[in-house]
XYZ file of C-alpha atoms in Angstrom:
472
model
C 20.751 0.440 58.139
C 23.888 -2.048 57.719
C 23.910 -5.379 59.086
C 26.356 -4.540 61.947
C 24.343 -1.648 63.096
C 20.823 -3.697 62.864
C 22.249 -6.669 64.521
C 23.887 -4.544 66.994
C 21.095 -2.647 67.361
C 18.653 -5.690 67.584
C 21.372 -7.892 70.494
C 20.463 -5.219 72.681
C 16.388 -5.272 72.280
C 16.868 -8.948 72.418
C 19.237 -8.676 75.616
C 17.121 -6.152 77.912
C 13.376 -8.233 76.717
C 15.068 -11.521 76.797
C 17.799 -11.998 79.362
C 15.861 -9.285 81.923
C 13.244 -12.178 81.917
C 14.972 -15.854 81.698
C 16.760 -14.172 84.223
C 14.156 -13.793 86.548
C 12.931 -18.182 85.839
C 16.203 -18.940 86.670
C 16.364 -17.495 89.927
C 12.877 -19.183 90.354
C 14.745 -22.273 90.797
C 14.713 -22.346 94.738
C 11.641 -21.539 94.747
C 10.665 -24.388 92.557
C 12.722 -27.072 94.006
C 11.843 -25.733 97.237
C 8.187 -26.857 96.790
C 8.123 -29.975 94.040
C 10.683 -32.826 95.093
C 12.855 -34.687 92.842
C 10.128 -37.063 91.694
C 7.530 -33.834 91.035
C 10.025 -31.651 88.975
C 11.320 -34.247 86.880
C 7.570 -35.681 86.028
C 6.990 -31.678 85.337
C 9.903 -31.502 83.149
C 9.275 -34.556 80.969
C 5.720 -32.986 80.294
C 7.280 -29.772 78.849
C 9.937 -31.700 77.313
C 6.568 -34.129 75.894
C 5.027 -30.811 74.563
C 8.130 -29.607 72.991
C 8.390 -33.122 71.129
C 4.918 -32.175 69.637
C 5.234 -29.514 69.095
C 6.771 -29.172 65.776
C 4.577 -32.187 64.592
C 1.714 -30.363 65.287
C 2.598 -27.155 63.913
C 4.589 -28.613 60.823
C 7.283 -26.599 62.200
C 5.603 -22.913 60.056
C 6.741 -21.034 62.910
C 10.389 -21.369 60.901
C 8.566 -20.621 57.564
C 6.697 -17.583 58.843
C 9.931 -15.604 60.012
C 11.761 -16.717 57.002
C 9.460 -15.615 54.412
C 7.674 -12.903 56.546
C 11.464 -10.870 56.425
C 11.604 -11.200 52.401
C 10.419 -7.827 51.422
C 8.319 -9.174 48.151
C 6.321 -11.601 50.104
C 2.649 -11.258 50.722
C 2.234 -10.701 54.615
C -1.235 -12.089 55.087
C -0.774 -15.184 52.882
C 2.444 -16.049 55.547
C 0.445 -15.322 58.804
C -2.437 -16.640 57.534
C -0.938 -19.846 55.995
C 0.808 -20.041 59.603
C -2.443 -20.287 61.739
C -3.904 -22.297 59.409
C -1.665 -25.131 59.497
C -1.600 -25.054 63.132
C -5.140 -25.456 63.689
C -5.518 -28.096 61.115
C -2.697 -30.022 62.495
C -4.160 -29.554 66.558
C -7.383 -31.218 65.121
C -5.700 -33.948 62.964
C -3.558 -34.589 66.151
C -6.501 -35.303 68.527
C -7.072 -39.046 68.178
C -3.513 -39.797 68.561
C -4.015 -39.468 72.682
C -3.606 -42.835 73.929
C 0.101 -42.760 73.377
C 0.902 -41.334 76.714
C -0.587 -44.386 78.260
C 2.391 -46.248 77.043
C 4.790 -44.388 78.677
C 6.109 -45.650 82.225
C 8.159 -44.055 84.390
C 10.016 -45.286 88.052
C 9.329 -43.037 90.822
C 12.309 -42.921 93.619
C 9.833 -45.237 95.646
C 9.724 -48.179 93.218
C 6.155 -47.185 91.766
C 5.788 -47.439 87.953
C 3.214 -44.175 86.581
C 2.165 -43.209 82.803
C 1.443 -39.819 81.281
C -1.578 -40.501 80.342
C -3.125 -38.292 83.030
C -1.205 -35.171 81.865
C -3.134 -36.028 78.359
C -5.586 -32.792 78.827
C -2.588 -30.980 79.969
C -0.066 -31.482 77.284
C -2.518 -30.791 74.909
C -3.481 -27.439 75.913
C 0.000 -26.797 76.262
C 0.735 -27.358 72.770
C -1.678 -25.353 71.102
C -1.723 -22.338 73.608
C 2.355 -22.742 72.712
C 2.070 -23.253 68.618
C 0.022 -20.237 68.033
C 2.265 -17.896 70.653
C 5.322 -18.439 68.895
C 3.337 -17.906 65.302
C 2.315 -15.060 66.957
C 5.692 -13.769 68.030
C 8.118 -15.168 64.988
C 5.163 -12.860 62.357
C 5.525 -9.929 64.565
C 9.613 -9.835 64.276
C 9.863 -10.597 60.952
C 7.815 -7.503 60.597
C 10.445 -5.389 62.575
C 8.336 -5.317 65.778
C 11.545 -6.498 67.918
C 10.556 -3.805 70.871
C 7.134 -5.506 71.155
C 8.586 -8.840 70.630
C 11.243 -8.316 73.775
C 8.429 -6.396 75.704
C 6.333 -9.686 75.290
C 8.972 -12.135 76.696
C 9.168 -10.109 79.551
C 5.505 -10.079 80.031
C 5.384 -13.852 79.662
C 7.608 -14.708 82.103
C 6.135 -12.133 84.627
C 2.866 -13.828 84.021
C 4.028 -17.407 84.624
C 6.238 -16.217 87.563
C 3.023 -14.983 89.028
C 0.676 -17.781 88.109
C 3.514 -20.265 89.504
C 3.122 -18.526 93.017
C -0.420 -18.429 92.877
C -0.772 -22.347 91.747
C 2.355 -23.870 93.746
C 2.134 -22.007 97.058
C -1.402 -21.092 97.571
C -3.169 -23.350 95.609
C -0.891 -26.483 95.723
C -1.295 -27.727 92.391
C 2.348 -28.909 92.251
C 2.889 -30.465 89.238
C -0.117 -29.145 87.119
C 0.066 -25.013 88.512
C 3.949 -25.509 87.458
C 2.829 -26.656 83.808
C -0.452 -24.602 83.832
C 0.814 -21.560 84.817
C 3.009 -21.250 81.352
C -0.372 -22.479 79.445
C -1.946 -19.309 80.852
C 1.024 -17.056 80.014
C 1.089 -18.305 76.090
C -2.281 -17.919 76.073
C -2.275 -14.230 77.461
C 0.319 -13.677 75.336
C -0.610 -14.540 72.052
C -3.953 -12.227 73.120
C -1.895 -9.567 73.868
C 0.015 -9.955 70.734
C -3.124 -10.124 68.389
C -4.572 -6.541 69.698
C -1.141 -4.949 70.106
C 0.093 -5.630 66.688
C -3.791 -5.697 65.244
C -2.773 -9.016 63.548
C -6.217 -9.879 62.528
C -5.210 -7.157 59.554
C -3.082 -10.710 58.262
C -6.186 -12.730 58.520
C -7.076 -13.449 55.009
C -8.298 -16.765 53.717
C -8.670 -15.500 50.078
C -4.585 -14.871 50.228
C -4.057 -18.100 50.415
C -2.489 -19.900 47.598
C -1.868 -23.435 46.741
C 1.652 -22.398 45.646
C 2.543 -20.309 48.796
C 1.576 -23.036 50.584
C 3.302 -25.810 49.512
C 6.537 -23.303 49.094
C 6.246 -22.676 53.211
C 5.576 -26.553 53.768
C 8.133 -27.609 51.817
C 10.415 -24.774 53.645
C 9.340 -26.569 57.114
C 8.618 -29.843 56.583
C 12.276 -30.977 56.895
C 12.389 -29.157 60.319
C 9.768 -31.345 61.985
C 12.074 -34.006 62.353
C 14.905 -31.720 63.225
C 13.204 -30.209 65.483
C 11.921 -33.473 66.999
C 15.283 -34.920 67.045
C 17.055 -31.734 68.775
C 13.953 -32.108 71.181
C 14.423 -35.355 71.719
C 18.108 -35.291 72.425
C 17.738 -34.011 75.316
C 13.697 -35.467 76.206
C 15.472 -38.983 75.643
C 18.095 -38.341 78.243
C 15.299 -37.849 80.764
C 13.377 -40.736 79.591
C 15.767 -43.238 80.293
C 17.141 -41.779 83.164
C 12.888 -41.513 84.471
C 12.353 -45.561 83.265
C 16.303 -47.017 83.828
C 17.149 -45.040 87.125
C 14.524 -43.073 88.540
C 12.232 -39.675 88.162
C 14.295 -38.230 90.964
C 17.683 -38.913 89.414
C 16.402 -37.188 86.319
C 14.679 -34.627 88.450
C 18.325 -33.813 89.382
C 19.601 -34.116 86.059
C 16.975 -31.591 85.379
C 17.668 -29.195 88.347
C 21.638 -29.666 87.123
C 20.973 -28.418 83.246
C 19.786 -25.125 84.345
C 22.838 -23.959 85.365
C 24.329 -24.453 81.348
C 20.782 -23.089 80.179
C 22.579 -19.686 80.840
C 25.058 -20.646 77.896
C 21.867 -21.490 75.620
C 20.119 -18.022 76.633
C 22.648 -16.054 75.615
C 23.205 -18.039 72.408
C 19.663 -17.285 71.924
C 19.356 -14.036 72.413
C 22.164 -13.634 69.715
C 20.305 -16.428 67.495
C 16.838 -14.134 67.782
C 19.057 -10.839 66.536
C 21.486 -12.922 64.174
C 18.361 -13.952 62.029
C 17.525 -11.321 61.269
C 20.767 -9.694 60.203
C 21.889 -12.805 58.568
C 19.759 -12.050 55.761
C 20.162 -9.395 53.431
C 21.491 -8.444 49.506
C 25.230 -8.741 50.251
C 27.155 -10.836 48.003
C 29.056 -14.079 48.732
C 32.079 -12.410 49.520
C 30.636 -10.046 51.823
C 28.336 -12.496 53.680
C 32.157 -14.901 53.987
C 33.301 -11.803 56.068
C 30.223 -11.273 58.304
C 29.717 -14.689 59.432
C 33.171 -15.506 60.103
C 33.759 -12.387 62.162
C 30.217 -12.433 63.885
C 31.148 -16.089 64.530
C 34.239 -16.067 65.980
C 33.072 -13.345 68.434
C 29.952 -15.605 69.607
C 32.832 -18.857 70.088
C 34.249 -16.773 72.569
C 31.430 -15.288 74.171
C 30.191 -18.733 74.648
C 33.000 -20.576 75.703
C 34.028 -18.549 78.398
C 30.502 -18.245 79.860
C 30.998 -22.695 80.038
C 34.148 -22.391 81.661
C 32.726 -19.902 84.225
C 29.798 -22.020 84.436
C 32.035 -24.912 85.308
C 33.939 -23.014 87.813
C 30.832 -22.221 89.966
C 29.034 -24.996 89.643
C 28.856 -26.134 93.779
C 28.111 -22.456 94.443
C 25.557 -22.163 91.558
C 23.587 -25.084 92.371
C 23.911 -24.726 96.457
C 22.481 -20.597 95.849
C 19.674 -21.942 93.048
C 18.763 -25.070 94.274
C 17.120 -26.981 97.467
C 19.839 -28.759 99.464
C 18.271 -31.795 98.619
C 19.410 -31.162 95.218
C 23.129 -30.342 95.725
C 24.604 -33.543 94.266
C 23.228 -32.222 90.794
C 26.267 -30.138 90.501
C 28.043 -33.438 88.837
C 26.284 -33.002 86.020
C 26.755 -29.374 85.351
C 30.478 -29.194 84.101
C 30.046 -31.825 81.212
C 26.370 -30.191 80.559
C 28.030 -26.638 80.211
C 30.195 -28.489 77.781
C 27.838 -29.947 75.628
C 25.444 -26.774 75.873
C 28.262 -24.743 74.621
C 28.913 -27.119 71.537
C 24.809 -26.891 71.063
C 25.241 -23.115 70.868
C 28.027 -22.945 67.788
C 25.962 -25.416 66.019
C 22.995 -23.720 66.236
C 25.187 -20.333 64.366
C 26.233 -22.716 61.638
C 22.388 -23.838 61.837
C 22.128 -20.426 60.686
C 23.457 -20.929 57.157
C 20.873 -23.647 56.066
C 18.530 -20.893 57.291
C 20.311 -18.385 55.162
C 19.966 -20.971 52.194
C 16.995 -22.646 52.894
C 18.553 -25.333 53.114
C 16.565 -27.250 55.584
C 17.067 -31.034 54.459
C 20.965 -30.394 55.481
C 19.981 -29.180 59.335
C 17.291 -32.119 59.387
C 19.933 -34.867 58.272
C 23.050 -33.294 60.597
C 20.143 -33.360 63.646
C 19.932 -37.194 62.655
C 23.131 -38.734 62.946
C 23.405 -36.788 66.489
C 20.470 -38.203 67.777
C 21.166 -41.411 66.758
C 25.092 -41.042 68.233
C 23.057 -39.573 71.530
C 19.928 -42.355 71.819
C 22.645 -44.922 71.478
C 25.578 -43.400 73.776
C 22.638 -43.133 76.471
C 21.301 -46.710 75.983
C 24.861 -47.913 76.756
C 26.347 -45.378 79.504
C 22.461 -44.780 81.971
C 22.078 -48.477 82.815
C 25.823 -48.426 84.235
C 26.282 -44.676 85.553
C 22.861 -42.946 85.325
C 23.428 -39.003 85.575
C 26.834 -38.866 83.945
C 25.999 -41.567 81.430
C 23.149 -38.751 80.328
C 25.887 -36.022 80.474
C 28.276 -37.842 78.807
C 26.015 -38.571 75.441
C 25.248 -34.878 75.480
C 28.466 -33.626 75.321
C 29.770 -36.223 72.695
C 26.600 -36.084 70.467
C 26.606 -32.070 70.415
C 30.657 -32.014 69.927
C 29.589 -34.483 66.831
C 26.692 -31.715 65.814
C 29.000 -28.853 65.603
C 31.679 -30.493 63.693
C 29.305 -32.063 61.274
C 27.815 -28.941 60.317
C 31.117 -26.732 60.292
C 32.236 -29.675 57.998
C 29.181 -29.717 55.668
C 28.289 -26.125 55.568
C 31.331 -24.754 54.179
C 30.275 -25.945 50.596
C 27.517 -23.318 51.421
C 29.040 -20.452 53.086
C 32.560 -21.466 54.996
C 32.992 -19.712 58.207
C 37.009 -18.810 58.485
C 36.638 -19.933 62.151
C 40.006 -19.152 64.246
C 41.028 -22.739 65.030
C 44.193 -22.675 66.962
C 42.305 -20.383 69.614
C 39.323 -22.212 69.530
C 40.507 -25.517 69.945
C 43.069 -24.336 72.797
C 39.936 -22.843 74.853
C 38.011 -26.242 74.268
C 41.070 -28.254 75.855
C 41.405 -25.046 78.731
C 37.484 -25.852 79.450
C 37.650 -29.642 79.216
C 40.711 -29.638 81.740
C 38.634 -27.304 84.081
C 35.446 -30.132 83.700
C 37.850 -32.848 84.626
C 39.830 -31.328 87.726
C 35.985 -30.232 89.112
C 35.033 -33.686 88.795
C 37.680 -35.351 90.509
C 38.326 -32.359 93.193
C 42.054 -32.318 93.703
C 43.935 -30.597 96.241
C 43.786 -26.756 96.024
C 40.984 -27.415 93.306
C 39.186 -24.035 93.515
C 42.628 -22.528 92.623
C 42.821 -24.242 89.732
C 39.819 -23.491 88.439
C 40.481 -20.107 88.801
C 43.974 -19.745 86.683
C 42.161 -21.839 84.177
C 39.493 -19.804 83.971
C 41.865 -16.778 83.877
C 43.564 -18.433 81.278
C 40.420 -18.620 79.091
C 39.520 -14.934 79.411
C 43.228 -14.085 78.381
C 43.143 -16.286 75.282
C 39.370 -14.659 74.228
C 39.183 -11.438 75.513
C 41.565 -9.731 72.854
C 38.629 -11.395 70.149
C 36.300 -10.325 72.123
C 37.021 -6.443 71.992
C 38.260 -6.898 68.464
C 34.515 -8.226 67.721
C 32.606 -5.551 69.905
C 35.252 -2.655 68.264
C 34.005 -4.300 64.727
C 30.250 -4.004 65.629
C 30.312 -0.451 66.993
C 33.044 0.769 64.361
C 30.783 -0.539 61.514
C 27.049 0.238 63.212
């Protein structure tokens, strides 16, 4: 099987088990904000966005190392999965005593009152393991070519949680812990469901491990804790200050608002899931030259447009998703869609320090944007909250995406199509601004602009899908 014809082939598994189900959370939304206020969602949110900080500390990040060595054909398959679980229940006990962290951090409800998180402790906890050995789970069964089961499973998830979310917010009332719980119980169920299905206690084998297999898939991840806490915290420290500086209902709304770009990072992510696996192969450096540039240039257009349309129908987005107490969020969403769509093109050229293990470089470019993004939002909340938060997104994941086209081209350079790229950008930015500041006849606008950005991509577009069906 080539590469077009397995990535091809692996978009659409990816599409109907991934998209079918974020799909379905997203149009949760009303339902959500319907039931938790302002306050409620964004305390909810800054305990997933908590777990997702500790996540990769926990887990040393080996969910990266399992998929990367579990797809090299020479590598011993129990020693990976085995190594995997290992590290993530050693780390889970050696994070334990570490609890009394979340006691130090405050947040302003909308009423003046100042909480901690220190009674989510139990909660984020759970939440962490159940979610460390899921995605071991899931990232072993893929690199084993299971992609059917892995798709089938995301639906499955998020039909779970949908259900347990109904159960625990409506019936029960358990507001902010049924919201959180009710994905705890879907991991877990998951990563049960996994086990049996794929009869992964086959990979169970302490005697495979090695001292050298382990330190070559720790020294593989290690650099990607910090990454990964950084790219986490990019958008955790947003909240944060916007929680402690302004309120948890302003960043419940800021919250509410970045759904609407999350569309632009599913479909990058559905892509991402197939693309990794594609990615790497035995072609040579010429070869690989050609595959990224034309896969890439494809996924800049795909991308782009979905932010301008996401910026055209933001009011309408937000008013059909949303509570109407939650309406003003649609200020945030055309610089979010922005920044989410710079976040997606990074995370392709991410790809190549995947491809060459390379994991220092994606650790140190992750740095200098969280530093550029901690420091844009200590300067911008304090004066204009929301949009101070949007605005240090969008500049510190325009910085990502340049840094890495920059420093990966001494890798693998990606022939990206600049002219048309860069003309799009300015199309989408010009749509942001004239949404912002509403002028007269502003819908119509937004339409010939968006028009304008179909016309510019849509011949790259069908070249790209032509390419992928041609070749497959």
């Amino acid at each position: 099987m080539n590469q077009y014809k397995r990535l091809l082939g692996n978009t659409l598994i990816f599409t109907i088990g991934t998209f079918s189900s974020k799909l379905l959370v997203f149009f949760m939304m009303r339902f959500y904000t319907g039931i938790l206020s302002p306050d409620e969602f964004g305390i909810a949110d800054l305990i997933i966005k908590t777990t997702n900080i500790l996540y990769p500390i926990v887990s040393v990040s080996i969910g990266q190392a399992v998929i990367r060595y579990g797809l090299e054909r020479a590598t011993d398959k129990p020693r990976v999965f085995t190594t995997g679980i290992t590290t993530i229940l050693c780390g889970f006990v050696l994070s334990i005593p570490f609890n009394p962290i979340f006691s130090f951090i405050h947040l302003t409800t909308s009423t003046g009152a100042d909480i901690t998180m220190d009674p989510y402790t139990g909660l984020i906890y759970l939440y962490v393991l159940t979610a460390c050995l899921q995605n071991c789970c899931s990232q072993f069964i893929r690199s084993q070519g299971m992609v059917k089961l892995y798709a089938v499973d995301g639906i499955f998830r998020t039909a779970v949680t949908i259900a347990l979310n109904v159960l625990y917010l409506s019936v029960f009332r358990w507001n902010i812990f049924g919201y959180v719980f009710s994905i705890i119980c879907s991991d877990a169920l998951s990563t049960v469901c996994l086990f049996f299905i794929a009869r992964l206690w086959r990979f169970i084998q302490p005697r495979s491990l090695t001292r050298h297999g382990f330190r070559t898939m720790i020294s593989y991840a290690l650099p990607l804790v910090p990454a990964q806490i950084l790219v986490f915290l990019i958008g955790y420290i947003s909240q944060f200050m916007l929680g402690n500086m302004a309120s948890t209902a302003v960043s419940g709304l800021y919250s509410a608002a970045y759904r609407i770009p999350t569309m632009i990072t599913l479909v990058a992510s559905i892509f991402i899931d197939a693309w990794q696996l594609s990615s790497i192969n035995d072609n040579t450096r010429e070869e690989q030259i050609t595959f990224f540039s034309n896969v890439g240039n494809m996924f800049a257009s795909i991308v782009l447009l979905i932010a301008s349309g996401a910026i055209m129908c933001a009011k309408l987005a937000i008013s059909i998703l949303t509570d109407p107490a939650y309406f003003s969020a649609w200020t945030y969403v055309p610089l979010l869609a922005l920044s989410a769509s710079f976040s997606c093109l990074s995370s392709f050229q991410n790809s190549i320090y995947t491809l060459e293990k390379q994991t220092f470089r994606s650790f140190l470019s992750t740095a200098f944007t969280a530093i550029i993004n901690i420091g844009l939002n200590l300067l911008l909340i304090p004066h204009i909250a929301g949009m101070g938060a949007a605005i240090s997104a969008l500049v510190s994941y325009g910085f990502l995406f340049l840094y890495r086209a920059w420093d990966t081209r001494r890798l693998l350079p990606v022939h990206w199509k600049r002219r048309r790229m860069l003309v799009t950008i300015a199309l989408t930015a010009l749509q942001a601004m004239l949404m912002l500041l509403e002028p007269p006849l502003w819908p119509l606008w937004q339409g010939i602009l968006f028009g304008l950005v179909f016309l510019l991509n849509c011949r790259e577009l069908l070249t790209g899908v032509n390419k992928l069906l041609r070749r497959a």
